mmCIF file of C-alpha atoms in Angstrom:
data_model
loop_
_atom_site.group_PDB
_atom_site.id
_atom_site.type_symbol
_atom_site.label_atom_id
_atom_site.label_comp_id
_atom_site.label_asym_id
_atom_site.label_seq_id
_atom_site.Cartn_x
_atom_site.Cartn_y
_atom_site.Cartn_z
ATOM 1 C CA UNK A 74 171.209 341.907 129.197
ATOM 2 C CA UNK A 75 170.508 341.190 125.507
ATOM 3 C CA UNK A 76 169.247 344.249 123.670
ATOM 4 C CA UNK A 77 166.269 344.099 121.215
ATOM 5 C CA UNK A 78 168.428 344.456 118.106
ATOM 6 C CA UNK A 79 170.638 341.536 119.116
ATOM 7 C CA UNK A 80 167.615 339.447 120.072
ATOM 8 C CA UNK A 81 165.912 340.299 116.762
ATOM 9 C CA UNK A 82 168.933 339.282 114.705
ATOM 10 C CA UNK A 83 169.162 336.016 116.585
ATOM 11 C CA UNK A 84 165.479 335.327 116.053
ATOM 12 C CA UNK A 85 165.910 336.136 112.356
ATOM 13 C CA UNK A 86 168.854 333.828 111.812
ATOM 14 C CA UNK A 87 167.841 330.997 114.178
ATOM 15 C CA UNK A 88 164.062 330.741 113.390
ATOM 16 C CA UNK A 89 162.593 333.191 110.798
ATOM 17 C CA UNK A 90 165.022 332.558 107.915
ATOM 18 C CA UNK A 91 165.157 328.792 108.280
ATOM 19 C CA UNK A 92 161.351 328.580 108.554
ATOM 20 C CA UNK A 93 161.012 330.801 105.366
ATOM 21 C CA UNK A 94 163.285 328.421 103.490
ATOM 22 C CA UNK A 95 161.001 325.443 104.229
ATOM 23 C CA UNK A 96 158.796 326.645 101.319
ATOM 24 C CA UNK A 97 159.922 324.301 98.489
ATOM 25 C CA UNK A 98 158.486 326.544 95.825
ATOM 26 C CA UNK A 99 160.823 329.369 96.700
ATOM 27 C CA UNK A 100 164.040 327.343 96.391
ATOM 28 C CA UNK A 101 165.671 329.640 98.985
ATOM 29 C CA UNK A 102 168.493 328.678 101.296
ATOM 30 C CA UNK A 103 169.508 330.469 104.461
ATOM 31 C CA UNK A 104 172.804 331.559 102.897
ATOM 32 C CA UNK A 105 170.765 333.622 100.397
ATOM 33 C CA UNK A 106 169.500 336.017 103.073
ATOM 34 C CA UNK A 107 170.506 339.550 102.111
ATOM 35 C CA UNK A 108 170.332 341.180 105.587
ATOM 36 C CA UNK A 109 171.649 344.589 104.382
ATOM 37 C CA UNK A 110 169.149 345.062 101.491
ATOM 38 C CA UNK A 111 166.294 346.239 103.717
ATOM 39 C CA UNK A 112 166.819 347.419 107.276
ATOM 40 C CA UNK A 113 164.136 347.205 109.966
ATOM 41 C CA UNK A 114 163.939 350.378 112.024
ATOM 42 C CA UNK A 115 164.851 349.784 115.692
ATOM 43 C CA UNK A 116 161.428 351.075 116.814
ATOM 44 C CA UNK A 117 159.777 348.465 114.495
ATOM 45 C CA UNK A 118 162.130 345.776 115.863
ATOM 46 C CA UNK A 119 160.749 346.344 119.359
ATOM 47 C CA UNK A 120 157.103 346.294 118.220
ATOM 48 C CA UNK A 121 157.756 343.170 116.255
ATOM 49 C CA UNK A 122 159.337 341.433 119.179
ATOM 50 C CA UNK A 123 156.288 342.283 121.262
ATOM 51 C CA UNK A 124 154.108 340.663 118.601
ATOM 52 C CA UNK A 125 156.294 337.619 118.614
ATOM 53 C CA UNK A 126 156.149 337.303 122.396
ATOM 54 C CA UNK A 127 152.320 337.725 122.308
ATOM 55 C CA UNK A 128 152.014 334.831 119.924
ATOM 56 C CA UNK A 129 150.380 337.070 117.264
ATOM 57 C CA UNK A 130 152.380 335.369 114.548
ATOM 58 C CA UNK A 131 150.941 331.842 114.067
ATOM 59 C CA UNK A 132 152.997 329.726 111.656
ATOM 60 C CA UNK A 133 150.923 328.030 109.020
ATOM 61 C CA UNK A 134 153.632 326.366 106.959
ATOM 62 C CA UNK A 135 155.740 327.337 103.968
ATOM 63 C CA UNK A 136 157.318 330.307 105.738
ATOM 64 C CA UNK A 137 154.042 332.100 106.288
ATOM 65 C CA UNK A 138 152.233 333.441 109.325
ATOM 66 C CA UNK A 139 148.686 334.489 110.210
ATOM 67 C CA UNK A 140 147.062 335.972 113.330
ATOM 68 C CA UNK A 141 144.031 334.694 115.228
ATOM 69 C CA UNK A 142 141.650 337.054 113.429
ATOM 70 C CA UNK A 143 143.805 337.269 110.280
ATOM 71 C CA UNK A 144 142.313 336.512 106.837
ATOM 72 C CA UNK A 145 145.502 335.901 104.869
ATOM 73 C CA UNK A 146 148.873 334.350 105.715
ATOM 74 C CA UNK A 147 151.904 336.417 105.078
ATOM 75 C CA UNK A 148 155.689 335.894 104.755
ATOM 76 C CA UNK A 149 158.243 338.210 106.341
ATOM 77 C CA UNK A 150 160.605 338.223 103.406
ATOM 78 C CA UNK A 151 160.696 339.028 99.713
ATOM 79 C CA UNK A 152 162.705 337.063 97.237
ATOM 80 C CA UNK A 153 164.742 337.902 94.175
ATOM 81 C CA UNK A 154 164.928 336.113 90.772
ATOM 82 C CA UNK A 155 164.929 332.328 90.788
ATOM 83 C CA UNK A 156 167.793 332.292 88.357
ATOM 84 C CA UNK A 157 170.145 333.485 91.155
ATOM 85 C CA UNK A 158 172.080 330.834 93.048
ATOM 86 C CA UNK A 159 171.642 331.009 95.930
ATOM 87 C CA UNK A 160 168.384 332.869 95.441
ATOM 88 C CA UNK A 161 168.531 336.050 97.486
ATOM 89 C CA UNK A 162 165.817 337.158 99.740
ATOM 90 C CA UNK A 163 165.374 340.065 102.226
ATOM 91 C CA UNK A 164 163.077 341.611 104.777
ATOM 92 C CA UNK A 165 159.572 342.595 103.528
ATOM 93 C CA UNK A 166 159.025 345.658 105.707
ATOM 94 C CA UNK A 167 155.246 345.996 105.485
ATOM 95 C CA UNK A 168 154.361 342.682 107.171
ATOM 96 C CA UNK A 169 156.920 343.326 109.893
ATOM 97 C CA UNK A 170 155.352 346.725 110.586
ATOM 98 C CA UNK A 171 151.893 345.103 110.369
ATOM 99 C CA UNK A 172 152.513 342.551 113.093
ATOM 100 C CA UNK A 173 154.269 345.260 115.137
ATOM 101 C CA UNK A 174 151.177 347.516 114.769
ATOM 102 C CA UNK A 175 149.034 344.745 116.032
ATOM 103 C CA UNK A 176 151.228 344.509 119.113
ATOM 104 C CA UNK A 177 150.837 348.271 119.565
ATOM 105 C CA UNK A 178 147.084 347.889 119.594
ATOM 106 C CA UNK A 179 147.429 345.378 122.441
ATOM 107 C CA UNK A 180 150.165 347.013 124.538
ATOM 108 C CA UNK A 181 149.358 350.694 124.008
ATOM 109 C CA UNK A 182 145.647 350.623 123.445
ATOM 110 C CA UNK A 183 144.263 347.603 125.338
ATOM 111 C CA UNK A 184 142.940 345.525 122.460
ATOM 112 C CA UNK A 185 142.739 341.793 123.195
ATOM 113 C CA UNK A 186 144.981 339.753 120.864
ATOM 114 C CA UNK A 187 141.992 337.626 119.811
ATOM 115 C CA UNK A 188 140.220 340.722 118.402
ATOM 116 C CA UNK A 189 143.202 341.875 116.256
ATOM 117 C CA UNK A 190 143.872 340.627 112.761
ATOM 118 C CA UNK A 191 146.271 340.958 109.841
ATOM 119 C CA UNK A 192 144.383 341.630 106.589
ATOM 120 C CA UNK A 193 140.696 342.206 106.269
ATOM 121 C CA UNK A 194 138.629 339.566 104.406
ATOM 122 C CA UNK A 195 138.560 341.629 101.242
ATOM 123 C CA UNK A 196 142.305 342.430 101.494
ATOM 124 C CA UNK A 197 141.521 346.160 101.693
ATOM 125 C CA UNK A 198 143.357 346.729 104.986
ATOM 126 C CA UNK A 199 146.531 345.359 106.534
ATOM 127 C CA UNK A 200 145.373 345.606 110.169
ATOM 128 C CA UNK A 201 141.912 345.231 111.614
ATOM 129 C CA UNK A 202 140.536 345.460 115.135
ATOM 130 C CA UNK A 203 137.113 344.139 115.937
ATOM 131 C CA UNK A 204 134.784 345.254 118.791
ATOM 132 C CA UNK A 205 133.521 341.657 119.198
ATOM 133 C CA UNK A 206 134.170 338.251 117.688
ATOM 134 C CA UNK A 207 131.482 338.532 115.042
ATOM 135 C CA UNK A 208 131.232 342.231 114.053
ATOM 136 C CA UNK A 209 132.735 344.394 111.301
ATOM 137 C CA UNK A 210 136.051 346.089 112.109
ATOM 138 C CA UNK A 211 136.194 349.160 114.325
ATOM 139 C CA UNK A 212 139.722 350.002 113.211
ATOM 140 C CA UNK A 213 140.842 349.665 109.598
ATOM 141 C CA UNK A 214 144.537 350.083 109.284
ATOM 142 C CA UNK A 215 146.963 350.332 106.340
ATOM 143 C CA UNK A 216 150.763 349.974 106.449
ATOM 144 C CA UNK A 217 153.343 351.577 104.127
ATOM 145 C CA UNK A 218 157.072 351.106 104.200
ATOM 146 C CA UNK A 219 157.913 354.855 104.201
ATOM 147 C CA UNK A 220 156.416 357.923 105.880
ATOM 148 C CA UNK A 221 156.115 359.596 102.379
ATOM 149 C CA UNK A 222 154.007 356.673 101.145
ATOM 150 C CA UNK A 223 151.704 357.005 104.182
ATOM 151 C CA UNK A 224 151.183 360.711 103.565
ATOM 152 C CA UNK A 225 150.607 360.133 99.842
ATOM 153 C CA UNK A 226 148.047 357.442 100.577
ATOM 154 C CA UNK A 227 146.086 359.786 102.776
ATOM 155 C CA UNK A 228 146.097 362.523 100.144
ATOM 156 C CA UNK A 229 144.740 360.140 97.507
ATOM 157 C CA UNK A 230 142.167 358.719 99.893
ATOM 158 C CA UNK A 231 140.923 362.232 100.691
ATOM 159 C CA UNK A 232 140.256 362.720 96.974
ATOM 160 C CA UNK A 233 138.226 359.542 96.665
ATOM 161 C CA UNK A 234 136.393 360.226 99.960
ATOM 162 C CA UNK A 235 135.212 363.646 98.810
ATOM 163 C CA UNK A 236 133.738 362.327 95.544
ATOM 164 C CA UNK A 237 131.759 359.121 95.865
ATOM 165 C CA UNK A 238 131.456 358.946 92.040
ATOM 166 C CA UNK A 239 135.206 359.090 91.506
ATOM 167 C CA UNK A 240 136.900 356.106 89.912
ATOM 168 C CA UNK A 241 140.348 354.705 90.659
ATOM 169 C CA UNK A 242 143.242 356.513 89.265
ATOM 170 C CA UNK A 243 145.626 354.634 87.038
ATOM 171 C CA UNK A 244 148.739 353.169 88.675
ATOM 172 C CA UNK A 245 149.219 350.993 91.692
ATOM 173 C CA UNK A 246 149.067 353.797 94.283
ATOM 174 C CA UNK A 247 145.864 355.245 92.911
ATOM 175 C CA UNK A 248 144.158 351.805 92.869
ATOM 176 C CA UNK A 249 145.438 350.999 96.271
ATOM 177 C CA UNK A 250 144.016 354.194 97.816
ATOM 178 C CA UNK A 251 140.685 353.647 95.999
ATOM 179 C CA UNK A 252 140.457 350.162 97.510
ATOM 180 C CA UNK A 253 140.811 351.572 100.997
ATOM 181 C CA UNK A 254 137.984 353.949 100.455
ATOM 182 C CA UNK A 255 135.770 351.215 98.957
ATOM 183 C CA UNK A 256 136.582 349.120 102.065
ATOM 184 C CA UNK A 257 135.522 351.986 104.336
ATOM 185 C CA UNK A 258 132.340 352.487 102.400
ATOM 186 C CA UNK A 259 131.480 348.791 102.509
ATOM 187 C CA UNK A 260 131.796 348.277 106.269
ATOM 188 C CA UNK A 261 131.876 351.781 107.707
ATOM 189 C CA UNK A 262 134.737 351.384 110.111
ATOM 190 C CA UNK A 263 134.733 354.456 112.447
ATOM 191 C CA UNK A 264 138.526 354.653 112.625
ATOM 192 C CA UNK A 265 141.127 354.559 109.858
ATOM 193 C CA UNK A 266 144.782 354.080 110.941
ATOM 194 C CA UNK A 267 147.720 354.724 108.648
ATOM 195 C CA UNK A 268 151.085 353.319 109.814
ATOM 196 C CA UNK A 269 154.629 353.690 108.619
ATOM 197 C CA UNK A 270 158.142 352.822 109.815
ATOM 198 C CA UNK A 271 159.677 353.985 113.088
ATOM 199 C CA UNK A 272 156.292 354.139 114.865
ATOM 200 C CA UNK A 273 154.778 356.673 112.334
ATOM 201 C CA UNK A 274 151.130 356.748 113.087
ATOM 202 C CA UNK A 275 148.191 358.813 111.680
ATOM 203 C CA UNK A 276 144.787 357.832 113.052
ATOM 204 C CA UNK A 277 141.621 359.323 111.631
ATOM 205 C CA UNK A 278 137.965 359.544 112.777
ATOM 206 C CA UNK A 279 135.795 358.521 109.861
ATOM 207 C CA UNK A 280 132.456 360.221 109.277
ATOM 208 C CA UNK A 281 130.014 358.911 106.634
ATOM 209 C CA UNK A 282 127.565 361.440 105.176
ATOM 210 C CA UNK A 283 124.182 360.580 103.543
ATOM 211 C CA UNK A 284 125.546 361.911 100.247
ATOM 212 C CA UNK A 285 128.219 359.192 100.137
ATOM 213 C CA UNK A 286 131.010 361.627 101.019
ATOM 214 C CA UNK A 287 133.435 360.349 103.609
ATOM 215 C CA UNK A 288 135.216 362.757 105.960
ATOM 216 C CA UNK A 289 138.604 361.822 107.364
ATOM 217 C CA UNK A 290 139.390 363.872 110.438
ATOM 218 C CA UNK A 291 142.876 363.357 111.819
ATOM 219 C CA UNK A 292 142.702 362.498 115.468
ATOM 220 C CA UNK A 293 144.836 362.007 118.600
ATOM 221 C CA UNK A 294 146.474 358.627 119.130
ATOM 222 C CA UNK A 295 143.968 357.979 121.983
ATOM 223 C CA UNK A 296 141.253 357.332 119.496
ATOM 224 C CA UNK A 297 142.831 353.893 118.953
ATOM 225 C CA UNK A 298 142.108 352.879 122.535
ATOM 226 C CA UNK A 299 139.723 349.966 122.986
#
């Protein structure tokens, strides 16, 4: 029986890499794939394969994919300088974890695939789950490539949640955390879900106070159930 790692590598080399190289603007060739630069955790490999089998990754051309409720198409690789020949490219871990997280919502928490999306319309969140076809998201999820980045994001978000008049900190991480809180305030998703590699998962119940303060209360994984 073929194991998930072997199957994933075959999928990457037979389908994902050649499809990515169809984007003429990137000027990438399959021989430029740097498989060892970024490694996908075995847990994330299994989740990604579930997403692939579910048809959650819909190809839209030029090496990009979107989901049924997705707002933005995404590639699965990141490329190096154009001056290189062949131009190198490697796994982009966040989208791989994102699509795997969507599969988790379906397999582990009973969400229909048609109500799960990659990227919210305002780009504030990487994963969204909707209670119905037309409503605002019930789950707003954010993906980071390391567990440390997940924990740091939550710390920064807690600061902005506690002070509705606070402004974004300088630097990419501060602005990113601020954007999540602004997205929560705008649509009041009752659940925030932070995901990292190797199945790392921190879900929160979100409470919105009249003062504008937002309370993030860490919850059991079961809160993600549809």
